[in-house]
PDB file of C-alpha atoms and ligand atoms in Angstrom:
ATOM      1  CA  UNK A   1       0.000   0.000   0.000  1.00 78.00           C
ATOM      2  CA  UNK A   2       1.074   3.229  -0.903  1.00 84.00           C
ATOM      3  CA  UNK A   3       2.557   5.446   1.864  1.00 90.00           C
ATOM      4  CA  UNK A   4       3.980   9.003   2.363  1.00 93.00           C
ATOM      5  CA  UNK A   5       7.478   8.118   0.521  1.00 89.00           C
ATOM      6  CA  UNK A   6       5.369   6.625  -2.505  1.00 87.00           C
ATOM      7  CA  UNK A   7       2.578   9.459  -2.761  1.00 91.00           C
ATOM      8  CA  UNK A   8       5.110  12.369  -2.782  1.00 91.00           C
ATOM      9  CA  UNK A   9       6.935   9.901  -5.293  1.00 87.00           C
ATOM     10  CA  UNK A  10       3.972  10.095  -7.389  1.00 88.00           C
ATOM     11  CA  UNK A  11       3.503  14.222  -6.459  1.00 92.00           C
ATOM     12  CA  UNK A  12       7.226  14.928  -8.026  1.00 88.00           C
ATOM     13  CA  UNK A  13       6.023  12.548 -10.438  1.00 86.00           C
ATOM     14  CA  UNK A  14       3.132  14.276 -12.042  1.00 91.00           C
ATOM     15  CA  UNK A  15       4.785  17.951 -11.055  1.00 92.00           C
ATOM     16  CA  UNK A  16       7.502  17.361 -13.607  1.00 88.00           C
ATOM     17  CA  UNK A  17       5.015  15.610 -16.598  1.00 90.00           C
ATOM     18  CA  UNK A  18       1.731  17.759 -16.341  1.00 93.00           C
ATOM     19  CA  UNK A  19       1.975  20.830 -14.631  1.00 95.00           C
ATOM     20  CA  UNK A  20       0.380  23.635 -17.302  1.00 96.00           C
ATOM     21  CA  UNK A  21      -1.333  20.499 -18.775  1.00 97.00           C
ATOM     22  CA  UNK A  22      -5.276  21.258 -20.012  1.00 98.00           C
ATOM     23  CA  UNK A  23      -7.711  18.956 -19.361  1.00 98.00           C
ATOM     24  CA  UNK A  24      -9.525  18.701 -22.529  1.00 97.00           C
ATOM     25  CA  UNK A  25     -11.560  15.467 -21.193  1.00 96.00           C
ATOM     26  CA  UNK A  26     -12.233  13.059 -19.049  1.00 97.00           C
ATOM     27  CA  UNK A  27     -14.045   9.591 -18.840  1.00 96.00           C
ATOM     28  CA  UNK A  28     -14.951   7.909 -15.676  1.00 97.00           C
ATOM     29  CA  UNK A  29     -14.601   3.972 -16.205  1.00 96.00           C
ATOM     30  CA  UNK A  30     -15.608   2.164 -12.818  1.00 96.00           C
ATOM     31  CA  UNK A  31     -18.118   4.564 -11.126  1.00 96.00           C
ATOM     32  CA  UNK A  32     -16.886   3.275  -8.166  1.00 97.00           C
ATOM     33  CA  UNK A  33     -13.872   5.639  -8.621  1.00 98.00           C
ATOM     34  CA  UNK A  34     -16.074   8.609  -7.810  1.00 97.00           C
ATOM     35  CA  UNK A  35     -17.881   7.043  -5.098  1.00 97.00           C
ATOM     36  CA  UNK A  36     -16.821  10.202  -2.599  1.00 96.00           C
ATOM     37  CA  UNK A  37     -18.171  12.795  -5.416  1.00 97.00           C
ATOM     38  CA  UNK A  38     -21.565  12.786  -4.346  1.00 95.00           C
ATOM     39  CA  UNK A  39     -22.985  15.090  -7.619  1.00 96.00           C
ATOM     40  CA  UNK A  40     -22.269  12.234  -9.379  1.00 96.00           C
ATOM     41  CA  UNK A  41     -20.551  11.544 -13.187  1.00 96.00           C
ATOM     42  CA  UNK A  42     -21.184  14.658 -15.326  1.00 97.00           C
ATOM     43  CA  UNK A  43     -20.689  16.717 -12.598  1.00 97.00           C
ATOM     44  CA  UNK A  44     -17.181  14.975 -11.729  1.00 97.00           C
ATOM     45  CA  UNK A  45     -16.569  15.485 -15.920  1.00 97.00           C
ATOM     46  CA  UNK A  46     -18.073  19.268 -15.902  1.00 96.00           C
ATOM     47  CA  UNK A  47     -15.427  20.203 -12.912  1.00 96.00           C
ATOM     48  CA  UNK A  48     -12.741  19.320 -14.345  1.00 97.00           C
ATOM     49  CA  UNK A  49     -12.765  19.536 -18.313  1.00 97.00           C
ATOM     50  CA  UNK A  50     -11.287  22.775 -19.474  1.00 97.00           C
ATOM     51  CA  UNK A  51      -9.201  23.177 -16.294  1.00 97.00           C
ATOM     52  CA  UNK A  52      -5.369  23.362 -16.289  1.00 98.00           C
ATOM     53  CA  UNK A  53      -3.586  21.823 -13.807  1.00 97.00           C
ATOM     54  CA  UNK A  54      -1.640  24.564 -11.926  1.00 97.00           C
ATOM     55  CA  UNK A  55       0.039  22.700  -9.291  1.00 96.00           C
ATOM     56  CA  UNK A  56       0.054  19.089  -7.307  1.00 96.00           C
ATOM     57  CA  UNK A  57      -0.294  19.047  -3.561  1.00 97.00           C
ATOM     58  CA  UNK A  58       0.256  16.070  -1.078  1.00 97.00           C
ATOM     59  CA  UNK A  59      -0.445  15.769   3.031  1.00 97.00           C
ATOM     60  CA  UNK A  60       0.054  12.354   4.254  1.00 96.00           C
ATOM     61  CA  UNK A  61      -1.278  10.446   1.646  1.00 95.00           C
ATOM     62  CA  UNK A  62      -3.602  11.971  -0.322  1.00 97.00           C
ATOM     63  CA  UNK A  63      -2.595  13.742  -3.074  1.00 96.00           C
ATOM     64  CA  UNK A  64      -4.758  17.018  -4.818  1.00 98.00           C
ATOM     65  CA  UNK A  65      -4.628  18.643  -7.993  1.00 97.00           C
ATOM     66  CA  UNK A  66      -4.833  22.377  -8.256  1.00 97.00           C
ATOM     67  CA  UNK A  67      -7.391  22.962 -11.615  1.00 97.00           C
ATOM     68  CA  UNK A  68      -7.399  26.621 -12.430  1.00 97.00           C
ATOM     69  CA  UNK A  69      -9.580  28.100 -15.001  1.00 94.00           C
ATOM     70  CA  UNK A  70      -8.188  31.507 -16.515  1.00 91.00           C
ATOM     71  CA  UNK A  71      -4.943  31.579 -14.185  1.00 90.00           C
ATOM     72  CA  UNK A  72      -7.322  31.300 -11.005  1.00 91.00           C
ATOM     73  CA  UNK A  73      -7.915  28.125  -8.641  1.00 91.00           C
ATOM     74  CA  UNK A  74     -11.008  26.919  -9.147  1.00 93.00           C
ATOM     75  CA  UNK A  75     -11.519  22.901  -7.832  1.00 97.00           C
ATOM     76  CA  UNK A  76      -9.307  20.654  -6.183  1.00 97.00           C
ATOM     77  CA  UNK A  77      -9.074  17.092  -7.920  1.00 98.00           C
ATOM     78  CA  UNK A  78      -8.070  14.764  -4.558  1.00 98.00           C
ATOM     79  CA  UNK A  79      -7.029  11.632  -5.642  1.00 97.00           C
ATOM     80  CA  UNK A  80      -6.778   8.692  -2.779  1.00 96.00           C
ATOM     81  CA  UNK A  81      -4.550   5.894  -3.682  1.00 92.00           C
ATOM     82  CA  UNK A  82      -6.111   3.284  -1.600  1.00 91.00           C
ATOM     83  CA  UNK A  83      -4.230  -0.210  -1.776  1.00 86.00           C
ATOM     84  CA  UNK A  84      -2.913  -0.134  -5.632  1.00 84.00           C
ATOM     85  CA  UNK A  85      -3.674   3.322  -7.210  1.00 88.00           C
ATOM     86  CA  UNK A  86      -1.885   5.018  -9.803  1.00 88.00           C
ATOM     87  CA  UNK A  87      -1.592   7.477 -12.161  1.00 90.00           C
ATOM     88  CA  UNK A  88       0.204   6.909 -15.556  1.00 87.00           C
ATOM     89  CA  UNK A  89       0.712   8.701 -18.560  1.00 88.00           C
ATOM     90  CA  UNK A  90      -0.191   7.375 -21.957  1.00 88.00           C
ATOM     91  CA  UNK A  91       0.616   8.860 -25.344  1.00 86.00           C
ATOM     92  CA  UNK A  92      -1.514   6.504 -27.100  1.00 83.00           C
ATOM     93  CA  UNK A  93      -5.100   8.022 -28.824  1.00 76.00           C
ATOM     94  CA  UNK A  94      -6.872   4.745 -26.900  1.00 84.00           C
ATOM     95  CA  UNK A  95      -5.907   3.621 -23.620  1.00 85.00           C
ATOM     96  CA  UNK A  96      -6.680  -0.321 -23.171  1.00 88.00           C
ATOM     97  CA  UNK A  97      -6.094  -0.992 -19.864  1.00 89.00           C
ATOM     98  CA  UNK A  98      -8.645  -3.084 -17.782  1.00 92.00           C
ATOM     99  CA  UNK A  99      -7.186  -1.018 -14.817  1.00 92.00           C
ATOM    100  CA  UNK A 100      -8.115   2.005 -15.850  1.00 94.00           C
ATOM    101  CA  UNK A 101     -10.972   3.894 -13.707  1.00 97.00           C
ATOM    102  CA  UNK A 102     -10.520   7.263 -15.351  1.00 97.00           C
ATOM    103  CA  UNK A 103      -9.327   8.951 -17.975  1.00 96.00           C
ATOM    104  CA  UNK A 104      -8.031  12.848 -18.366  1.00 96.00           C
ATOM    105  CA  UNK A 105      -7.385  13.545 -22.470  1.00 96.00           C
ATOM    106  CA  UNK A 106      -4.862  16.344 -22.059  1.00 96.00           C
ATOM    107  CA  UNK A 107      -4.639  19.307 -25.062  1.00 97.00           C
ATOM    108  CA  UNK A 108      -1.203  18.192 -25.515  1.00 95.00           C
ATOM    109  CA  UNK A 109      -2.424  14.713 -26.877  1.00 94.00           C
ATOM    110  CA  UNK A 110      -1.469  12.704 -23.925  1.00 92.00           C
ATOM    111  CA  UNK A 111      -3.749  11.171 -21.235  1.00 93.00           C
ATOM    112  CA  UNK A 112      -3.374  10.952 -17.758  1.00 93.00           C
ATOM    113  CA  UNK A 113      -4.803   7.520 -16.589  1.00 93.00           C
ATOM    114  CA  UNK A 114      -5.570   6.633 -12.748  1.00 94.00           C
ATOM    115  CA  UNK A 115      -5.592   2.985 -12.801  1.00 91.00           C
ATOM    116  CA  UNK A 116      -6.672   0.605  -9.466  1.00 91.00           C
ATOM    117  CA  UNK A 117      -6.582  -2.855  -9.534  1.00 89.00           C
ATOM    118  CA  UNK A 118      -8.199  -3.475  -6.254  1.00 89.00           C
ATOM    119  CA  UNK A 119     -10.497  -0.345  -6.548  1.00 93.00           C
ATOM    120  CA  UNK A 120      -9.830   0.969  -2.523  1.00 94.00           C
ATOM    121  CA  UNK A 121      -8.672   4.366  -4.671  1.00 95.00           C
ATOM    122  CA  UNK A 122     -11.030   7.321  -5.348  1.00 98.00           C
ATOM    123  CA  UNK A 123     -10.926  11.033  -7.111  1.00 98.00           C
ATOM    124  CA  UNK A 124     -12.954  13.620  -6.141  1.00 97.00           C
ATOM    125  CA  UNK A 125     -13.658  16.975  -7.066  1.00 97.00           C
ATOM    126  CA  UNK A 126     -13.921  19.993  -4.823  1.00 97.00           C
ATOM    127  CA  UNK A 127     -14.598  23.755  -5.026  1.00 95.00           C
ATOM    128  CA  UNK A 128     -11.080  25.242  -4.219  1.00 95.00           C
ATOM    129  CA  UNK A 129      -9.547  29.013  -3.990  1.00 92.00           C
ATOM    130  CA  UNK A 130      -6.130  27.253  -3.149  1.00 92.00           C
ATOM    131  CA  UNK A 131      -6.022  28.793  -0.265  1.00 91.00           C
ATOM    132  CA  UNK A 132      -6.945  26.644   2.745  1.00 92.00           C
ATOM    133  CA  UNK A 133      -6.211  22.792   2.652  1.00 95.00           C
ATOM    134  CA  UNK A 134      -9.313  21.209   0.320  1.00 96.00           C
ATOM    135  CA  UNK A 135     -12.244  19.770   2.264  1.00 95.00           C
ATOM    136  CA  UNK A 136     -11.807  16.234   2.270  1.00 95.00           C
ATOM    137  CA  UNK A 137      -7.975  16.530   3.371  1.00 96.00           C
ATOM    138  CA  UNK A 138      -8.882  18.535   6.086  1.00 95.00           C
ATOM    139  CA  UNK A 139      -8.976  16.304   9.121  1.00 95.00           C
ATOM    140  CA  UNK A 140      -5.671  14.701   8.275  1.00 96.00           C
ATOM    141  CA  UNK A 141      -2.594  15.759  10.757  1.00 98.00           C
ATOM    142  CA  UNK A 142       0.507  17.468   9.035  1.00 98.00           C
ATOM    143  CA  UNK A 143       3.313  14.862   8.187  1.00 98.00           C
ATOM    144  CA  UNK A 144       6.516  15.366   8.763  1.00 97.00           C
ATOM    145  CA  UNK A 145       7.868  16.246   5.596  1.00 97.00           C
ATOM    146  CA  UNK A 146       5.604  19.621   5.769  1.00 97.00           C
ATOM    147  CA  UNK A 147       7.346  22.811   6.663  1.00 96.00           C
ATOM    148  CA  UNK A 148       4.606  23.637   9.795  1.00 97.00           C
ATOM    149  CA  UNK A 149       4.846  20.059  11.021  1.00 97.00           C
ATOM    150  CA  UNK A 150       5.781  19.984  14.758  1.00 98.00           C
ATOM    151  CA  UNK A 151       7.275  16.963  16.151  1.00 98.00           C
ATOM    152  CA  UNK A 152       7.516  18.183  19.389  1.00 98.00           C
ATOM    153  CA  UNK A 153       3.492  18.897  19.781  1.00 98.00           C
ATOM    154  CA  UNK A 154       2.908  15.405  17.658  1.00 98.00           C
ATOM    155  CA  UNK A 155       5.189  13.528  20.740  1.00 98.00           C
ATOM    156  CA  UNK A 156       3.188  15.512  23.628  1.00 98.00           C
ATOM    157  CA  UNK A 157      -0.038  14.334  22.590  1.00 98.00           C
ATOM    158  CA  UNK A 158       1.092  10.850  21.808  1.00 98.00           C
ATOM    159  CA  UNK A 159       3.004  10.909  25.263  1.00 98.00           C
ATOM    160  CA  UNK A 160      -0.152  11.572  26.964  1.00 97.00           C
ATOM    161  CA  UNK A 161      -2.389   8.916  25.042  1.00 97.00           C
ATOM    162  CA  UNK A 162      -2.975   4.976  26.466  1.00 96.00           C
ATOM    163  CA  UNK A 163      -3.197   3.998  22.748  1.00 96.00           C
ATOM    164  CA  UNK A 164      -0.571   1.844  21.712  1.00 97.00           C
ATOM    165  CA  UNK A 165       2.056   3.375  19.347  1.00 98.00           C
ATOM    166  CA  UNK A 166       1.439   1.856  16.863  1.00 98.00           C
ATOM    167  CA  UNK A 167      -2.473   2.399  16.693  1.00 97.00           C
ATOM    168  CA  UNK A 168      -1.429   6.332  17.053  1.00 98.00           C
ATOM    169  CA  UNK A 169       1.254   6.275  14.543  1.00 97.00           C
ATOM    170  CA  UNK A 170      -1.457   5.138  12.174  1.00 97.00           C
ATOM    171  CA  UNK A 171      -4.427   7.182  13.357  1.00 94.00           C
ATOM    172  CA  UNK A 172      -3.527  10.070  10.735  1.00 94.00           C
ATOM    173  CA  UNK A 173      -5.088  12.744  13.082  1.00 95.00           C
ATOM    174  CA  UNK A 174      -1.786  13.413  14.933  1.00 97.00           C
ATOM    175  CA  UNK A 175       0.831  12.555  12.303  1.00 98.00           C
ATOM    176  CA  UNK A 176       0.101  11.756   8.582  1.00 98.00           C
ATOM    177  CA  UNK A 177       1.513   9.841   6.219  1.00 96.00           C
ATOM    178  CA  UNK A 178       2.366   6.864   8.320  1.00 96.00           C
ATOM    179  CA  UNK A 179       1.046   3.473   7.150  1.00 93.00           C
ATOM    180  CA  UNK A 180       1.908  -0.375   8.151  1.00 93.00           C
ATOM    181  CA  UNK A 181       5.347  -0.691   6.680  1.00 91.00           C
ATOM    182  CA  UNK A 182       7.047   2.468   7.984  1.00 93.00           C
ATOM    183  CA  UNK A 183       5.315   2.100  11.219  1.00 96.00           C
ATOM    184  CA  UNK A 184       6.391  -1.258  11.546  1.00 96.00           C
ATOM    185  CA  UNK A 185      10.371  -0.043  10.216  1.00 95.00           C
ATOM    186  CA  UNK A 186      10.177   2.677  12.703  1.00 97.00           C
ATOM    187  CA  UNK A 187       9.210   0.421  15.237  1.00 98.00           C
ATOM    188  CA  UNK A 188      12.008  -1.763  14.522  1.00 98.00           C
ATOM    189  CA  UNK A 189      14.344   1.506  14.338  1.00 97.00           C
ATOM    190  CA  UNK A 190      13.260   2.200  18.025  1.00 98.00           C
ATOM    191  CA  UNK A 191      13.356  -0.957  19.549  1.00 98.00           C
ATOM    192  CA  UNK A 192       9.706  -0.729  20.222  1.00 98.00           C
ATOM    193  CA  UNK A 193       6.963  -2.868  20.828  1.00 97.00           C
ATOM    194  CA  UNK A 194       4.091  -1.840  18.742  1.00 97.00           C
ATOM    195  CA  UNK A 195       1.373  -1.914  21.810  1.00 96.00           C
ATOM    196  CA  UNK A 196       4.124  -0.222  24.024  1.00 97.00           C
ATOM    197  CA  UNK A 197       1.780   3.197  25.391  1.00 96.00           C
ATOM    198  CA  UNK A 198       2.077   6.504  24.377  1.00 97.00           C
ATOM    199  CA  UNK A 199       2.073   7.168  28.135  1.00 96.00           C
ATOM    200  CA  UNK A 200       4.490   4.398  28.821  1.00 96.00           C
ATOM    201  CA  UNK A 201       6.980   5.720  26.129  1.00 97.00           C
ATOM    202  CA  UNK A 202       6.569   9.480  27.314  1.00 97.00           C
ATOM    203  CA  UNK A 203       8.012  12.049  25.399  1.00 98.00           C
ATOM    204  CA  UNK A 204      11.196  11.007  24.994  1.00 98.00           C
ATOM    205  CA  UNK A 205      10.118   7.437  23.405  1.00 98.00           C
ATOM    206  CA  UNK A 206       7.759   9.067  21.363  1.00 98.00           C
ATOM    207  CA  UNK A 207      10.166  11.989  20.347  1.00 98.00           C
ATOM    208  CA  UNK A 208      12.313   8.482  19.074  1.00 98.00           C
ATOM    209  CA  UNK A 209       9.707   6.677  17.416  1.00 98.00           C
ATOM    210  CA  UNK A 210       8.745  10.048  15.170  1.00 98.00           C
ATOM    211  CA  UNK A 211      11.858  10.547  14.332  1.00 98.00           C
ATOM    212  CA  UNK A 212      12.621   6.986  12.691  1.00 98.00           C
ATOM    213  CA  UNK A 213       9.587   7.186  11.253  1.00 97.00           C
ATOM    214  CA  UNK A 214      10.605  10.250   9.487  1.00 97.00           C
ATOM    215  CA  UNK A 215      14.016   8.991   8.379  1.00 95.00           C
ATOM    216  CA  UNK A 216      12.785   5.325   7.300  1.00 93.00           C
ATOM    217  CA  UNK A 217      10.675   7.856   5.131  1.00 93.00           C
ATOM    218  CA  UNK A 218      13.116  10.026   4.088  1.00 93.00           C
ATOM    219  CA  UNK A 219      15.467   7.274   3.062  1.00 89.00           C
ATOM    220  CA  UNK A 220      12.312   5.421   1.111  1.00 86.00           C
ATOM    221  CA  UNK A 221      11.684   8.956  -0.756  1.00 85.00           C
ATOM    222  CA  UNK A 222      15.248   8.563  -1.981  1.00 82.00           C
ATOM    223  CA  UNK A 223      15.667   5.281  -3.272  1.00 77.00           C
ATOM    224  CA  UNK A 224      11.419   6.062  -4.664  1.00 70.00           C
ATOM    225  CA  UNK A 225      13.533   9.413  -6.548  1.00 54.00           C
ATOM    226  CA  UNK A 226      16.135   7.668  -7.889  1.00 49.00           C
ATOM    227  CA  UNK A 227      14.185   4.750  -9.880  1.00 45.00           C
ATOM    228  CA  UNK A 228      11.401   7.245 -10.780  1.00 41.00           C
ATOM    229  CA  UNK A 229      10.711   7.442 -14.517  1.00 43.00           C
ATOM    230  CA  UNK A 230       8.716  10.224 -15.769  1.00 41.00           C
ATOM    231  CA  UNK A 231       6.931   8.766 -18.729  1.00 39.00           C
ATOM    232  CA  UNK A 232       5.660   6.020 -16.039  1.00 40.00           C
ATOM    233  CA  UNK A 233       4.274   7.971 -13.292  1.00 47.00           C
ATOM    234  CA  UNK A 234       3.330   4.601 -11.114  1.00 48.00           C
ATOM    235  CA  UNK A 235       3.540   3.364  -7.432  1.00 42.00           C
ATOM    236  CA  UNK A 236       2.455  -0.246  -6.614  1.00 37.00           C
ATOM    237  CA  UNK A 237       3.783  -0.618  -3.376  1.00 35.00           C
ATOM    238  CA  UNK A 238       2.912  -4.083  -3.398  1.00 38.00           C
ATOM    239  CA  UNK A 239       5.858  -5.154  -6.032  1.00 39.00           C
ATOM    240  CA  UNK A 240       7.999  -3.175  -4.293  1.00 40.00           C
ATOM    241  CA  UNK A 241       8.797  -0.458  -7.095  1.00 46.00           C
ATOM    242  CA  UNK A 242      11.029   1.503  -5.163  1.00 50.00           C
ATOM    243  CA  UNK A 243      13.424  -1.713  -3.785  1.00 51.00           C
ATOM    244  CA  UNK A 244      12.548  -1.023  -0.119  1.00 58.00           C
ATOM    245  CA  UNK A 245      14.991  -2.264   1.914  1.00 78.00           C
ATOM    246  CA  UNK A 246      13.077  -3.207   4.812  1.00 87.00           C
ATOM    247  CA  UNK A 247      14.066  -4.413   8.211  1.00 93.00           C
ATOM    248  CA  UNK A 248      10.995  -5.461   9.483  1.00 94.00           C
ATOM    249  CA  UNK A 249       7.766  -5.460   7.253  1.00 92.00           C
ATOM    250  CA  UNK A 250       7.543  -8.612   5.432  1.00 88.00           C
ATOM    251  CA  UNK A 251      10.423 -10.388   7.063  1.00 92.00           C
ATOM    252  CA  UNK A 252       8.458 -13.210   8.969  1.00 95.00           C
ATOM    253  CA  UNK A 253      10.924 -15.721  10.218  1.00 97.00           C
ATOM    254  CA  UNK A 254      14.127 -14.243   8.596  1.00 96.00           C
ATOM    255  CA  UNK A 255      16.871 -12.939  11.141  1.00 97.00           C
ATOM    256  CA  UNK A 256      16.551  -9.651  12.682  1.00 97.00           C
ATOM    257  CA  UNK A 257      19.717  -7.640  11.454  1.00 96.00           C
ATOM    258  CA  UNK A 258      20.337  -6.291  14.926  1.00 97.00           C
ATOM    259  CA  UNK A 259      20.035  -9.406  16.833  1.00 98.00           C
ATOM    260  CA  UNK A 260      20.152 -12.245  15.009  1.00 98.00           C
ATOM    261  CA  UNK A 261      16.411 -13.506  16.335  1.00 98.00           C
ATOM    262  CA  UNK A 262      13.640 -14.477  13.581  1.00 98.00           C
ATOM    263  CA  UNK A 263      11.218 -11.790  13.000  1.00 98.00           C
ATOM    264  CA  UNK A 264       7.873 -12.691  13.859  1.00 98.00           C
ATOM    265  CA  UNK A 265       4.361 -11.829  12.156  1.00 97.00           C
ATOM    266  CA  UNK A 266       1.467 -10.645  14.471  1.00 97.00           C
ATOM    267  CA  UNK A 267      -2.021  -9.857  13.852  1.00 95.00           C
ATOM    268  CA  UNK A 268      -2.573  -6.340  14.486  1.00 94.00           C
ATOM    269  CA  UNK A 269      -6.707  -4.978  14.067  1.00 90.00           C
ATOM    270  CA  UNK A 270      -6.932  -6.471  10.401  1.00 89.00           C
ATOM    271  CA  UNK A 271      -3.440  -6.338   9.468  1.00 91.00           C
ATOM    272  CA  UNK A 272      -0.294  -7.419  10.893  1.00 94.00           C
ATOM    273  CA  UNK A 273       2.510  -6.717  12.975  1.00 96.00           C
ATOM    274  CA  UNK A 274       6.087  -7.611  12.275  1.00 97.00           C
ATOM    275  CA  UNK A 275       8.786  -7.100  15.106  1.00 98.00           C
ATOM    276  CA  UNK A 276      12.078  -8.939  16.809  1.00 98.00           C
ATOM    277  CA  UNK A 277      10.962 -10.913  19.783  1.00 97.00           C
ATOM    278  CA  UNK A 278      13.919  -9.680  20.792  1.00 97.00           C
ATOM    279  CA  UNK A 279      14.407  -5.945  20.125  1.00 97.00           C
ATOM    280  CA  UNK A 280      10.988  -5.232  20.961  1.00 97.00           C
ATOM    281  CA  UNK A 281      10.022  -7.265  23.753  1.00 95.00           C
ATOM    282  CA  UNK A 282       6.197  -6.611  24.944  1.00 93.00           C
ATOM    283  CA  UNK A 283       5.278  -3.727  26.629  1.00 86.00           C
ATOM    284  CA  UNK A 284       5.203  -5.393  29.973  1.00 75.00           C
ATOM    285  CA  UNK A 285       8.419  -6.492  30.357  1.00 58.00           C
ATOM    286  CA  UNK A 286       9.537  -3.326  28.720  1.00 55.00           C
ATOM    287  CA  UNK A 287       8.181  -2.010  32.438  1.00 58.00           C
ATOM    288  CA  UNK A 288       8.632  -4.375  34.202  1.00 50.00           C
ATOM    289  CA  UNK A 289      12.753  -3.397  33.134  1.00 53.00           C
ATOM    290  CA  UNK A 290      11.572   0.538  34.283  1.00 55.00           C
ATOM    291  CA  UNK A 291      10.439  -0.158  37.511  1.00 51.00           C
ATOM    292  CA  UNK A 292      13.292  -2.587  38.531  1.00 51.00           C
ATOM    293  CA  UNK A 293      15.457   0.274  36.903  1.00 54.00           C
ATOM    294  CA  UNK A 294      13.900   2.988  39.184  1.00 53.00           C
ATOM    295  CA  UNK A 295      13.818   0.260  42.459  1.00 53.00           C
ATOM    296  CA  UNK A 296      17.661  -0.025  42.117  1.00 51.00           C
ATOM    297  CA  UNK A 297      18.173   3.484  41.781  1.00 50.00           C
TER     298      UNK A 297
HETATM  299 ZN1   ZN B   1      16.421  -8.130  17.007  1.00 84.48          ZN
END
C-alpha cells in the first residue's frame, strides 16, 4: 500500500510531466472511482474539463490537484490511492487498460490515466480558492515532511495517550503519512513494541519513534527518486517499485539484522505486525525493566 514516501513519489512525479497540462476530457470507467463525489458523473466530468492543472499538492497520503480556469484556482481534484492506485501517462489516442478507472485527455495529446486494480482508490472533485487545505484533506494531521509540522506537539499528545504506538502512529489525526510498513520499520528503528503506550513511552520514546519514522521515510523517498521514470508515473507498493529495503515489514521468520532472532508476524486490528521478539520485547516487560530500573536506583 502506498505510503507518504510513494505518494510524494507520485507528487514529483506528475509535477515534472503535467503541470500547465489542459484537461480537454475526461471519462470515468468504474463509477466506483467517484464514489466520494456525491454530484455524481457529469458533474465529476463538468469540474474538471477545461481546467489546467496549476500545481500538485500532497499531506500524508492523499494527493490534490490544483485545476485553475483563466490563471485562477477553481476545484481541487483529490485523488486517494487506496491499496494499488496510480496514475500513468499514456501517449496513445486509446488507452486499453482493464485497470483504468478514469481517464483525463490532455490538449497536448497525452492522457493521464488513474488505474486501481483493487479499486480501494477514489478522485474527487472539490470547489477550491487554493487557499486553505481542500475539504476532504482537512482532518488529516501534518506529516513530517511539511514545513509547519511539529514533532515536538505530535510527541506531547502521543506521550499523553494509552493507545498503543502503533495504533497512534497510524491514526492520521496526529501525524500523517504513516502506514503499516514504515510504522512497523520505525518500530524496529526504536526498539519498540508496537502496543508499548504513548504514556508508557513518554516524550522522549515518542520523540524516538517520530523521528525513525521520518528517516525510514526520508530514506524510502530517496531510493522512490532515484528509480522514478517520468513517462511512467506509477507506485504499486505491493511489487515493491522503489526496492525497499526493509528491516521489518515482510520479514516473517528471517533474522533480525540487529540481533540475530527471527522476525515474527502478528495480527494487528486487520493487518499485521512484524517485530524482533527480541528488540521489541512486549510492553510489559519493557516495564517491568523501568520499575526494577527505578527500584535499584
Ligand atoms: Zn532483534
Amino acid at each position: 500500500m502506498p505510503e507518504l514516501p510513494e505518494v510524494e513519489t507520485v507528487r514529483r512525479g506528475l509535477s515534472e510531466s503535467v503541470l500547465g497540462a489542459q484537461i480537454e476530457s475526461a471519462r470515468i470507467r468504474h463509477s466506483r472511482v467517484i464514489r466520494r463525489h456525491d454530484a455524481g458523473r457529469q458533474d465529476f466530468m463538468n469540474c474538471v474539463t477545461g481546467t489546467e492543472i496549476s500545481n500538485i499538492h500532497r499531506r500524508g497520503k492523499f494527493l490534490w490537484l490544483e485545476l485553475a480556469f483563466d490563471d485562477q484556482p477553481d476545484f481541487a481534484l483529490v485523488a486517494h490511492l487506496g491499496m494499488s492506485g496510480q496514475f500513468r501517462l499514456s501517449t496513445k489516442q486509446r488507452v486499453v487498460d482493464r485497470h483504468a478507472r478514469a481517464t483525463f485527455r490532455l490538449a497536448d495529446g497525452r492522457t493521464l490515466v488513474f488505474r486501481d486494480q483493487r479499486t480501494f482508490g477514489w478522485l474527487l472533485a472539490v470547489d477550491w480558492d487554493g487557499v486553505e487545505v481542500p475539504e476532504p484533506v482537512r482532518h488529516i494531521a501534518l506529516d513530517p515532511f511539511d514545513p509547519a509540522y511539529r514533532r515536538d506537539q505530535v510527541a506531547l499528545a502521543m506521550a499523553r495517550s494509552n493507545s498503543g504506538i502503533k495504533r497512534l502512529l497510524l491514526s492520521q489525526h496526529l501525524v500523517s503519512g504513516v502506514g503499516n510498513i514504515y510504522a512497523d520499520e520505525a518500530l524496529w528503528r526504536a526498539g519498540i513494541h508496537p502496543d508499548t503506550s504513548g504514556r508508557v513511552l513518554a516524550l522522549e520514546g515518542c520523540t524516538q519513534v517520530l523521528e525513525e519514522a521520518t528517516s525510514v521515510m526520508t530514506a524510502a523517498l530517496e531510493a522512490g527518486g532515484t528509480s522514478f521514470d517520468p513517462l511512467y508515473v506509477s507506485v504499486n507498493g505491493e511489487s515493491g517499485w522503489f526496492d525497499r529495503s526493509l528491516d521489518a515489514y515482510g520479514r516473517e521468520g528471517l533474522p533480525c539484522r540487529r540481533c540475530g532472532q527471527a522476525i515474527v508476524r502478528e495480527k494487528f486490528t486487520n493487518r499485521s505486525s512484524h517485530r524482533c521478539p527480541s528488540c521489541q520485547p512486549p510492553p510489559f516487560e519493557h516495564e517491568a525493566f523501568q520499575v526494577r530500573d527505578e527500584v535499584a536506583q
